[in-house]
Amino acid sequence: MADILNDKRILLVIGGGIAAYKCLDLIRRLRERGVSIKAILTKGGSEFVTPLSVSSLIEDKVYQDLFSLTDEAEMGHIRLSRENDLILVAPATADLMAKMACGIADNLATTTLLASNKQIMLAPTMNTEMWKNPATQANIATLKERGMLFVDPADGDLACGEVGTGRLAETEDIIATIEAFFLSKIDGPLRGKKITVTAGPTHEDIDPVRYIANRSSGKQGYTIASKLAQLGADVTLISGPTNLATPNHVKRINVTSANEMMENTENTLPADVVICVAAVADWHVKNAGEQKIKKQNGEFPALEFGENPDILKSISNHVTRPGLVIGFAAETENVLDHAKAKLDKKGCDWIVANDVSGDVMGGDDNQIHLITNSGIDTWPLMDKNSVAAKLASKIEEYFKE
Ligand code: C5P
């Protein structure tokens, strides 16, 4: 198969962050893959990399000035914003994103971005406090809502000497996200299929400051949602509280309690597939305190529990039941017996049984048995991304059949 990146045209906007030097390597890797690149170097960006380095690597001129007579005559900002298949902002600084969120057009980069009718992808980088600042997070949420794609920054040592989130994503991760974007444009095998995925834990309030929950990072559900979206499916992710970024091309609905998760999952019906990956709490507290419950000299509050709705079971028995309903079974012993019993009890079509006797919760590896009415398929130990890819390809096969 031809390289998905071959002959793609990317407009690279280089913002003013120390990580701008990393975009030189990014350019080389993209050029090796046959990508043609036009580049806008912001004033800040040019403090970190020279126009000559960028120009040599892209084998083209570098655009810097909004009011350059020659540049505007040759290729104005409107053409720059149009004649590409993707606009990549790397590094995307807090300032650049704030301007984009407000629609400010005060230089060549911001004007081109505002004038664009193409997909924009941002790879942010900044000091961790700048990243966490509610202003930055609000701007990112706004840009995401407007359909912009993100390659989230990584955790680690930052150029400023601090440690935290804010490092520019690795070149491979940026390229993987670009690939995923172009892959999602092709007519994927799951195009037109509506799939709902539940993920993460639910939190059941004890009072305004305390809750009960299951241990769940949400990673497995998120990777499944992401893989299905890459195959062209229309994916809605109903997510309990997690620290994970929304996968590209996935619609995410945040919920807290099991009841909310049930209601929102039901609202996505009719759907072609529902996959319940969430670790839903089995009970909620019926007498949850409206105010913080105070300690009472050695006496303990008598919590009364009520049963939560079983989302998987309800969807499996719903009047508008999807053709394929998939559940997960996290078991620490007798994995197969328990999982087979769960298939019957819940009335779903497939159970993805995972052995959680090791370090699965929050970890990266998973031992899976896929249990269906026609038998058991045991997969080798693999990471959660591979589990997601394999499950996605099983779903693809299901639709072919
Ligand atoms: O009964 P158990 O919690 O072990 O079942 C696990 C499966 O059922 C998972 O797919 C989980 O997402 C789903 N489930 C659910 N609603 C519940 C409990 C579990 O959807 N209240």
GROMACS .gro file of C-alpha atoms and ligand atoms in nm:
model
  422
    1MET     CA    1   0.000   0.000   0.000
    2ALA     CA    2   0.131   0.345  -0.087
    3ASP     CA    3   0.252   0.554   0.206
    4ILE     CA    4  -0.047   0.754   0.326
    5LEU     CA    5   0.179   1.061   0.368
    6ASN     CA    6   0.324   1.051   0.019
    7ASP     CA    7   0.243   1.366  -0.183
    8LYS     CA    8   0.055   1.530   0.105
    9ARG     CA    9   0.094   1.906   0.139
   10ILE     CA   10   0.140   2.042   0.490
   11LEU     CA   11   0.161   2.405   0.594
   12LEU     CA   12   0.382   2.410   0.904
   13VAL     CA   13   0.342   2.707   1.138
   14ILE     CA   14   0.641   2.727   1.369
   15GLY     CA   15   0.560   2.908   1.693
   16GLY     CA   16   0.802   3.070   1.935
   17GLY     CA   17   0.899   2.800   2.181
   18ILE     CA   18   1.234   2.644   2.261
   19ALA     CA   19   1.098   2.319   2.112
   20ALA     CA   20   1.095   2.491   1.771
   21TYR     CA   21   1.433   2.324   1.709
   22LYS     CA   22   1.255   1.988   1.718
   23CYS     CA   23   1.047   2.084   1.417
   24LEU     CA   24   1.364   2.063   1.205
   25ASP     CA   25   1.375   1.688   1.271
   26LEU     CA   26   1.000   1.669   1.215
   27ILE     CA   27   1.045   1.836   0.875
   28ARG     CA   28   1.317   1.587   0.778
   29ARG     CA   29   1.103   1.288   0.876
   30LEU     CA   30   0.803   1.424   0.686
   31ARG     CA   31   1.015   1.504   0.380
   32GLU     CA   32   1.149   1.145   0.384
   33ARG     CA   33   0.789   1.030   0.364
   34GLY     CA   34   0.721   1.240   0.055
   35VAL     CA   35   0.539   1.530   0.224
   36SER     CA   36   0.580   1.873   0.065
   37ILE     CA   37   0.600   2.147   0.322
   38LYS     CA   38   0.538   2.519   0.316
   39ALA     CA   39   0.643   2.695   0.633
   40ILE     CA   40   0.546   3.006   0.825
   41LEU     CA   41   0.802   3.105   1.084
   42THR     CA   42   0.665   3.338   1.352
   43LYS     CA   43   0.879   3.613   1.497
   44GLY     CA   44   0.913   3.407   1.817
   45GLY     CA   45   0.993   3.095   1.619
   46SER     CA   46   1.276   3.274   1.440
   47GLU     CA   47   1.440   3.339   1.779
   48PHE     CA   48   1.490   2.961   1.807
   49VAL     CA   49   1.545   2.842   1.450
   50THR     CA   50   1.671   3.040   1.155
   51PRO     CA   51   1.472   3.086   0.834
   52LEU     CA   52   1.773   2.939   0.650
   53SER     CA   53   1.760   2.608   0.841
   54VAL     CA   54   1.387   2.571   0.778
   55SER     CA   55   1.416   2.677   0.416
   56SER     CA   56   1.704   2.434   0.348
   57LEU     CA   57   1.507   2.145   0.491
   58ILE     CA   58   1.174   2.217   0.322
   59GLU     CA   59   1.357   2.310  -0.002
   60ASP     CA   60   1.132   2.611  -0.042
   61LYS     CA   61   1.112   2.965   0.086
   62VAL     CA   62   0.993   3.043   0.438
   63TYR     CA   63   0.713   3.294   0.492
   64GLN     CA   64   0.750   3.538   0.781
   65ASP     CA   65   0.594   3.872   0.708
   66LEU     CA   66   0.227   3.956   0.660
   67PHE     CA   67   0.305   4.282   0.487
   68SER     CA   68   0.577   4.157   0.254
   69LEU     CA   69   0.505   4.290  -0.092
   70THR     CA   70   0.698   4.016  -0.269
   71ASP     CA   71   0.552   3.731  -0.061
   72GLU     CA   72   0.196   3.860  -0.100
   73ALA     CA   73   0.250   3.897  -0.473
   74GLU     CA   74   0.393   3.542  -0.503
   75MET     CA   75   0.176   3.361  -0.252
   76GLY     CA   76  -0.045   3.563  -0.019
   77HIS     CA   77  -0.174   3.448   0.318
   78ILE     CA   78  -0.504   3.332   0.166
   79ARG     CA   79  -0.330   3.100  -0.079
   80LEU     CA   80  -0.097   2.979   0.197
   81SER     CA   81  -0.402   2.894   0.407
   82ARG     CA   82  -0.574   2.710   0.119
   83GLU     CA   83  -0.309   2.525  -0.079
   84ASN     CA   84  -0.244   2.243   0.166
   85ASP     CA   85  -0.403   1.924   0.297
   86LEU     CA   86  -0.332   2.004   0.662
   87ILE     CA   87  -0.204   2.294   0.868
   88LEU     CA   88   0.024   2.186   1.151
   89VAL     CA   89   0.113   2.431   1.426
   90ALA     CA   90   0.428   2.301   1.598
   91PRO     CA   91   0.522   2.417   1.845
   92ALA     CA   92   0.187   2.576   1.935
   93THR     CA   93   0.250   2.825   2.212
   94ALA     CA   94  -0.003   2.939   2.475
   95ASP     CA   95  -0.001   3.281   2.309
   96LEU     CA   96  -0.069   3.147   1.961
   97MET     CA   97  -0.357   2.931   2.087
   98ALA     CA   98  -0.504   3.221   2.286
   99LYS     CA   99  -0.498   3.437   1.973
  100MET     CA  100  -0.656   3.159   1.768
  101ALA     CA  101  -0.930   3.108   2.027
  102CYS     CA  102  -1.008   3.483   2.017
  103GLY     CA  103  -0.981   3.514   1.638
  104ILE     CA  104  -0.691   3.760   1.654
  105ALA     CA  105  -0.508   3.812   1.324
  106ASP     CA  106  -0.208   4.031   1.398
  107ASN     CA  107   0.068   3.857   1.205
  108LEU     CA  108   0.114   3.620   0.912
  109ALA     CA  109   0.066   3.302   1.122
  110THR     CA  110  -0.250   3.412   1.303
  111THR     CA  111  -0.400   3.568   0.989
  112THR     CA  112  -0.337   3.254   0.785
  113LEU     CA  113  -0.485   3.037   1.060
  114LEU     CA  114  -0.795   3.257   1.081
  115ALA     CA  115  -0.834   3.255   0.704
  116SER     CA  116  -0.796   2.877   0.679
  117ASN     CA  117  -1.068   2.642   0.562
  118LYS     CA  118  -0.844   2.339   0.612
  119GLN     CA  119  -0.795   2.100   0.905
  120ILE     CA  120  -0.568   2.252   1.168
  121MET     CA  121  -0.362   2.034   1.403
  122LEU     CA  122  -0.176   2.176   1.701
  123ALA     CA  123   0.119   2.035   1.895
  124PRO     CA  124   0.137   2.254   2.205
  125THR     CA  125   0.436   2.303   2.430
  126MET     CA  126   0.490   2.533   2.725
  127ASN     CA  127   0.576   2.548   3.094
  128THR     CA  128   0.355   2.313   3.295
  129GLU     CA  129   0.185   2.595   3.492
  130MET     CA  130   0.105   2.775   3.167
  131TRP     CA  131  -0.039   2.447   3.037
  132LYS     CA  132  -0.250   2.390   3.349
  133ASN     CA  133  -0.369   2.751   3.361
  134PRO     CA  134  -0.749   2.759   3.321
  135ALA     CA  135  -0.708   3.025   3.050
  136THR     CA  136  -0.496   2.788   2.837
  137GLN     CA  137  -0.726   2.493   2.906
  138ALA     CA  138  -1.033   2.700   2.814
  139ASN     CA  139  -0.867   2.808   2.488
  140ILE     CA  140  -0.778   2.448   2.405
  141ALA     CA  141  -1.136   2.336   2.479
  142THR     CA  142  -1.264   2.611   2.246
  143LEU     CA  143  -1.026   2.509   1.968
  144LYS     CA  144  -1.119   2.142   2.012
  145GLU     CA  145  -1.488   2.230   1.994
  146ARG     CA  146  -1.416   2.405   1.665
  147GLY     CA  147  -1.278   2.078   1.532
  148MET     CA  148  -0.906   2.141   1.564
  149LEU     CA  149  -0.695   1.834   1.631
  150PHE     CA  150  -0.431   1.813   1.903
  151VAL     CA  151  -0.114   1.620   1.964
  152ASP     CA  152  -0.102   1.659   2.339
  153PRO     CA  153   0.223   1.752   2.512
  154ALA     CA  154   0.415   1.485   2.699
  155ASP     CA  155   0.523   1.476   3.065
  156GLY     CA  156   0.887   1.512   3.164
  157ASP     CA  157   1.173   1.758   3.212
  158LEU     CA  158   1.096   2.097   3.064
  159ALA     CA  159   1.346   2.341   2.917
  160CYS     CA  160   1.269   2.586   3.202
  161GLY     CA  161   1.408   2.334   3.453
  162GLU     CA  162   1.070   2.231   3.592
  163VAL     CA  163   0.912   1.888   3.554
  164GLY     CA  164   0.555   1.829   3.436
  165THR     CA  165   0.327   1.828   3.135
  166GLY     CA  166   0.436   2.060   2.858
  167ARG     CA  167   0.707   1.892   2.647
  168LEU     CA  168   0.637   1.896   2.277
  169ALA     CA  169   0.507   1.550   2.179
  170GLU     CA  170   0.772   1.322   2.028
  171THR     CA  171   0.822   1.350   1.653
  172GLU     CA  172   0.688   0.994   1.606
  173ASP     CA  173   0.371   1.082   1.797
  174ILE     CA  174   0.314   1.393   1.587
  175ILE     CA  175   0.365   1.191   1.270
  176ALA     CA  176   0.135   0.914   1.399
  177THR     CA  177  -0.139   1.172   1.460
  178ILE     CA  178  -0.089   1.316   1.111
  179GLU     CA  179  -0.112   0.964   0.966
  180ALA     CA  180  -0.427   0.892   1.169
  181PHE     CA  181  -0.582   1.212   1.033
  182PHE     CA  182  -0.512   1.120   0.670
  183LEU     CA  183  -0.622   0.760   0.734
  184SER     CA  184  -0.950   0.884   0.877
  185LYS     CA  185  -1.013   1.077   0.553
  186ILE     CA  186  -1.006   0.766   0.344
  187ASP     CA  187  -1.320   0.568   0.328
  188GLY     CA  188  -1.255   0.345   0.629
  189PRO     CA  189  -1.422   0.003   0.656
  190LEU     CA  190  -1.640   0.122   0.945
  191ARG     CA  191  -1.755   0.439   0.769
  192GLY     CA  192  -2.125   0.497   0.846
  193LYS     CA  193  -2.126   0.271   1.153
  194LYS     CA  194  -2.243   0.433   1.473
  195ILE     CA  195  -2.056   0.300   1.776
  196THR     CA  196  -2.089   0.393   2.144
  197VAL     CA  197  -1.811   0.314   2.390
  198THR     CA  198  -1.839   0.356   2.768
  199ALA     CA  199  -1.509   0.406   2.950
  200GLY     CA  200  -1.348   0.498   3.281
  201PRO     CA  201  -1.492   0.467   3.629
  202THR     CA  202  -1.811   0.617   3.766
  203HIS     CA  203  -1.803   0.823   4.083
  204GLU     CA  204  -2.091   0.780   4.327
  205ASP     CA  205  -2.122   1.064   4.575
  206ILE     CA  206  -2.112   1.002   4.947
  207ASP     CA  207  -2.131   1.377   5.004
  208PRO     CA  208  -2.002   1.679   4.808
  209VAL     CA  209  -1.639   1.592   4.882
  210ARG     CA  210  -1.632   1.211   4.897
  211TYR     CA  211  -1.723   0.939   4.654
  212ILE     CA  212  -1.689   0.567   4.589
  213ALA     CA  213  -1.548   0.440   4.263
  214ASN     CA  214  -1.387   0.144   4.090
  215ARG     CA  215  -1.021   0.152   3.989
  216SER     CA  216  -1.011   0.237   3.621
  217SER     CA  217  -0.776   0.455   3.417
  218GLY     CA  218  -1.007   0.453   3.114
  219LYS     CA  219  -0.709   0.371   2.887
  220GLN     CA  220  -0.858   0.059   2.728
  221GLY     CA  221  -1.192   0.222   2.642
  222TYR     CA  222  -1.018   0.531   2.501
  223THR     CA  223  -0.785   0.328   2.278
  224ILE     CA  224  -1.082   0.126   2.149
  225ALA     CA  225  -1.273   0.446   2.070
  226SER     CA  226  -0.965   0.585   1.896
  227LYS     CA  227  -0.904   0.274   1.678
  228LEU     CA  228  -1.269   0.255   1.572
  229ALA     CA  229  -1.264   0.623   1.476
  230GLN     CA  230  -0.950   0.564   1.269
  231LEU     CA  231  -1.143   0.297   1.077
  232GLY     CA  232  -1.403   0.558   0.993
  233ALA     CA  233  -1.671   0.478   1.255
  234ASP     CA  234  -1.882   0.754   1.406
  235VAL     CA  235  -1.776   0.704   1.768
  236THR     CA  236  -1.931   0.847   2.085
  237LEU     CA  237  -1.731   0.796   2.402
  238ILE     CA  238  -1.934   0.813   2.722
  239SER     CA  239  -1.662   0.873   2.975
  240GLY     CA  240  -1.651   0.871   3.350
  241PRO     CA  241  -1.387   1.092   3.517
  242THR     CA  242  -1.038   1.025   3.371
  243ASN     CA  243  -0.720   1.221   3.304
  244LEU     CA  244  -0.707   1.119   2.939
  245ALA     CA  245  -0.722   1.340   2.633
  246THR     CA  246  -1.015   1.293   2.395
  247PRO     CA  247  -0.902   1.079   2.100
  248ASN     CA  248  -0.915   1.255   1.765
  249HIS     CA  249  -1.240   1.224   1.568
  250VAL     CA  250  -1.426   1.093   1.874
  251LYS     CA  251  -1.727   1.268   2.026
  252ARG     CA  252  -1.689   1.260   2.404
  253ILE     CA  253  -1.964   1.299   2.661
  254ASN     CA  254  -1.841   1.339   3.018
  255VAL     CA  255  -2.046   1.181   3.295
  256THR     CA  256  -1.988   1.118   3.665
  257SER     CA  257  -2.234   0.864   3.804
  258ALA     CA  258  -2.364   0.530   3.673
  259ASN     CA  259  -2.712   0.678   3.633
  260GLU     CA  260  -2.575   0.957   3.413
  261MET     CA  261  -2.372   0.704   3.214
  262MET     CA  262  -2.685   0.492   3.163
  263GLU     CA  263  -2.894   0.788   3.046
  264ASN     CA  264  -2.629   0.916   2.805
  265THR     CA  265  -2.556   0.572   2.664
  266GLU     CA  266  -2.926   0.511   2.603
  267ASN     CA  267  -2.950   0.850   2.431
  268THR     CA  268  -2.700   0.733   2.168
  269LEU     CA  269  -2.939   0.456   2.052
  270PRO     CA  270  -3.008   0.347   1.786
  271ALA     CA  271  -2.646   0.246   1.730
  272ASP     CA  272  -2.477  -0.034   1.537
  273VAL     CA  273  -2.248  -0.136   1.822
  274VAL     CA  274  -2.229  -0.058   2.193
  275ILE     CA  275  -1.911  -0.153   2.380
  276CYS     CA  276  -1.926  -0.129   2.759
  277VAL     CA  277  -1.571  -0.092   2.881
  278ALA     CA  278  -1.649   0.132   3.179
  279ALA     CA  279  -1.588   0.008   3.531
  280VAL     CA  280  -1.931   0.109   3.656
  281ALA     CA  281  -1.984   0.121   4.032
  282ASP     CA  282  -2.241  -0.139   4.134
  283TRP     CA  283  -2.400   0.078   4.400
  284HIS     CA  284  -2.478   0.439   4.473
  285VAL     CA  285  -2.529   0.593   4.814
  286LYS     CA  286  -2.901   0.647   4.869
  287ASN     CA  287  -2.854   0.880   5.163
  288ALA     CA  288  -2.563   1.082   5.020
  289GLY     CA  289  -2.507   1.394   5.229
  290GLU     CA  290  -2.599   1.728   5.076
  291GLN     CA  291  -2.331   1.880   5.300
  292LYS     CA  292  -1.997   1.727   5.399
  293ILE     CA  293  -2.064   1.454   5.657
  294LYS     CA  294  -1.880   1.538   5.978
  295LYS     CA  295  -1.679   1.291   6.189
  296GLN     CA  296  -1.885   1.187   6.490
  297ASN     CA  297  -1.662   1.084   6.783
  298GLY     CA  298  -1.602   0.722   6.690
  299GLU     CA  299  -1.943   0.665   6.531
  300PHE     CA  300  -1.959   0.596   6.160
  301PRO     CA  301  -2.216   0.728   5.917
  302ALA     CA  302  -2.464   0.458   5.819
  303LEU     CA  303  -2.449   0.465   5.440
  304GLU     CA  304  -2.743   0.306   5.262
  305PHE     CA  305  -2.670   0.165   4.921
  306GLY     CA  306  -2.896   0.137   4.621
  307GLU     CA  307  -2.827  -0.072   4.313
  308ASN     CA  308  -2.701   0.106   4.001
  309PRO     CA  309  -2.844   0.029   3.658
  310ASP     CA  310  -2.651  -0.237   3.469
  311ILE     CA  311  -2.580  -0.053   3.145
  312LEU     CA  312  -2.453  -0.355   2.953
  313LYS     CA  313  -2.753  -0.565   3.053
  314SER     CA  314  -3.004  -0.287   2.978
  315ILE     CA  315  -2.857  -0.218   2.633
  316SER     CA  316  -2.846  -0.593   2.557
  317ASN     CA  317  -3.218  -0.618   2.634
  318HIS     CA  318  -3.322  -0.281   2.493
  319VAL     CA  319  -3.607  -0.240   2.246
  320THR     CA  320  -3.365  -0.073   2.008
  321ARG     CA  321  -3.087  -0.320   2.080
  322PRO     CA  322  -2.779  -0.267   1.863
  323GLY     CA  323  -2.682  -0.561   1.641
  324LEU     CA  324  -2.360  -0.609   1.836
  325VAL     CA  325  -2.328  -0.551   2.212
  326ILE     CA  326  -1.988  -0.610   2.369
  327GLY     CA  327  -1.907  -0.628   2.739
  328PHE     CA  328  -1.586  -0.659   2.934
  329ALA     CA  329  -1.524  -0.888   3.227
  330ALA     CA  330  -1.233  -0.808   3.454
  331GLU     CA  331  -1.171  -1.121   3.658
  332THR     CA  332  -0.903  -1.226   3.904
  333GLU     CA  333  -0.980  -1.602   3.903
  334ASN     CA  334  -1.174  -1.861   3.697
  335VAL     CA  335  -1.167  -1.604   3.420
  336LEU     CA  336  -1.331  -1.818   3.152
  337ASP     CA  337  -1.610  -1.959   3.371
  338HIS     CA  338  -1.701  -1.621   3.510
  339ALA     CA  339  -1.688  -1.459   3.168
  340LYS     CA  340  -1.908  -1.727   3.007
  341ALA     CA  341  -2.161  -1.685   3.287
  342LYS     CA  342  -2.153  -1.309   3.227
  343LEU     CA  343  -2.230  -1.351   2.856
  344ASP     CA  344  -2.556  -1.529   2.951
  345LYS     CA  345  -2.643  -1.311   3.247
  346LYS     CA  346  -2.602  -0.985   3.058
  347GLY     CA  347  -2.741  -1.105   2.725
  348CYS     CA  348  -2.461  -0.945   2.522
  349ASP     CA  349  -2.298  -1.093   2.209
  350TRP     CA  350  -1.930  -1.085   2.300
  351ILE     CA  351  -1.743  -1.068   2.628
  352VAL     CA  352  -1.387  -0.946   2.628
  353ALA     CA  353  -1.253  -1.120   2.936
  354ASN     CA  354  -0.938  -0.980   3.085
  355ASP     CA  355  -0.735  -1.140   3.357
  356VAL     CA  356  -0.671  -0.868   3.613
  357SER     CA  357  -0.481  -1.084   3.858
  358GLY     CA  358  -0.157  -0.910   3.745
  359ASP     CA  359  -0.087  -0.540   3.693
  360VAL     CA  360  -0.364  -0.452   3.450
  361MET     CA  361  -0.542  -0.174   3.635
  362GLY     CA  362  -0.381   0.142   3.502
  363GLY     CA  363  -0.106  -0.064   3.338
  364ASP     CA  364  -0.044  -0.107   2.967
  365ASP     CA  365  -0.072  -0.481   2.909
  366ASN     CA  366  -0.380  -0.700   2.892
  367GLN     CA  367  -0.444  -1.076   2.865
  368ILE     CA  368  -0.764  -1.123   2.669
  369HIS     CA  369  -1.007  -1.404   2.592
  370LEU     CA  370  -1.283  -1.313   2.348
  371ILE     CA  371  -1.592  -1.513   2.441
  372THR     CA  372  -1.880  -1.543   2.198
  373ASN     CA  373  -2.161  -1.794   2.158
  374SER     CA  374  -1.945  -1.978   1.908
  375GLY     CA  375  -1.644  -2.026   2.136
  376ILE     CA  376  -1.340  -1.878   2.306
  377ASP     CA  377  -1.055  -1.703   2.131
  378THR     CA  378  -0.748  -1.653   2.354
  379TRP     CA  379  -0.518  -1.370   2.249
  380PRO     CA  380  -0.150  -1.346   2.341
  381LEU     CA  381  -0.052  -1.094   2.611
  382MET     CA  382  -0.052  -0.757   2.436
  383ASP     CA  383  -0.062  -0.387   2.516
  384LYS     CA  384  -0.391  -0.202   2.532
  385ASN     CA  385  -0.336  -0.042   2.191
  386SER     CA  386  -0.298  -0.384   2.030
  387VAL     CA  387  -0.606  -0.515   2.215
  388ALA     CA  388  -0.799  -0.218   2.076
  389ALA     CA  389  -0.668  -0.279   1.722
  390LYS     CA  390  -0.754  -0.650   1.739
  391LEU     CA  391  -1.102  -0.585   1.875
  392ALA     CA  392  -1.157  -0.321   1.606
  393SER     CA  393  -1.056  -0.569   1.335
  394LYS     CA  394  -1.295  -0.831   1.485
  395ILE     CA  395  -1.575  -0.573   1.462
  396GLU     CA  396  -1.474  -0.503   1.103
  397GLU     CA  397  -1.497  -0.879   1.029
  398TYR     CA  398  -1.839  -0.893   1.198
  399PHE     CA  399  -1.972  -0.631   0.956
  400LYS     CA  400  -1.818  -0.808   0.655
  401GLU     CA  401  -1.999  -1.129   0.753
  402C5P     O1  402  -2.099  -0.736   3.632
  402C5P     P1  403  -1.966  -0.678   3.596
  402C5P     O2  404  -1.944  -0.540   3.651
  402C5P     O3  405  -1.848  -0.766   3.624
  402C5P     O4  406  -1.974  -0.666   3.436
  402C5P     C1  407  -1.876  -0.603   3.362
  402C5P     C2  408  -1.933  -0.555   3.232
  402C5P     O5  409  -2.061  -0.496   3.251
  402C5P     C3  410  -1.849  -0.446   3.171
  402C5P     O6  411  -1.867  -0.451   3.032
  402C5P     C4  412  -1.911  -0.321   3.230
  402C5P     O7  413  -1.885  -0.208   3.147
  402C5P     C5  414  -2.057  -0.357   3.229
  402C5P     N1  415  -2.134  -0.294   3.337
  402C5P     C6  416  -2.228  -0.198   3.307
  402C5P     N2  417  -2.305  -0.144   3.407
  402C5P     C7  418  -2.291  -0.184   3.535
  402C5P     C8  419  -2.195  -0.281   3.567
  402C5P     C9  420  -2.118  -0.334   3.466
  402C5P     O8  421  -2.240  -0.162   3.190
  402C5P     N3  422  -2.364  -0.128   3.628
   0.00000   0.00000   0.00000
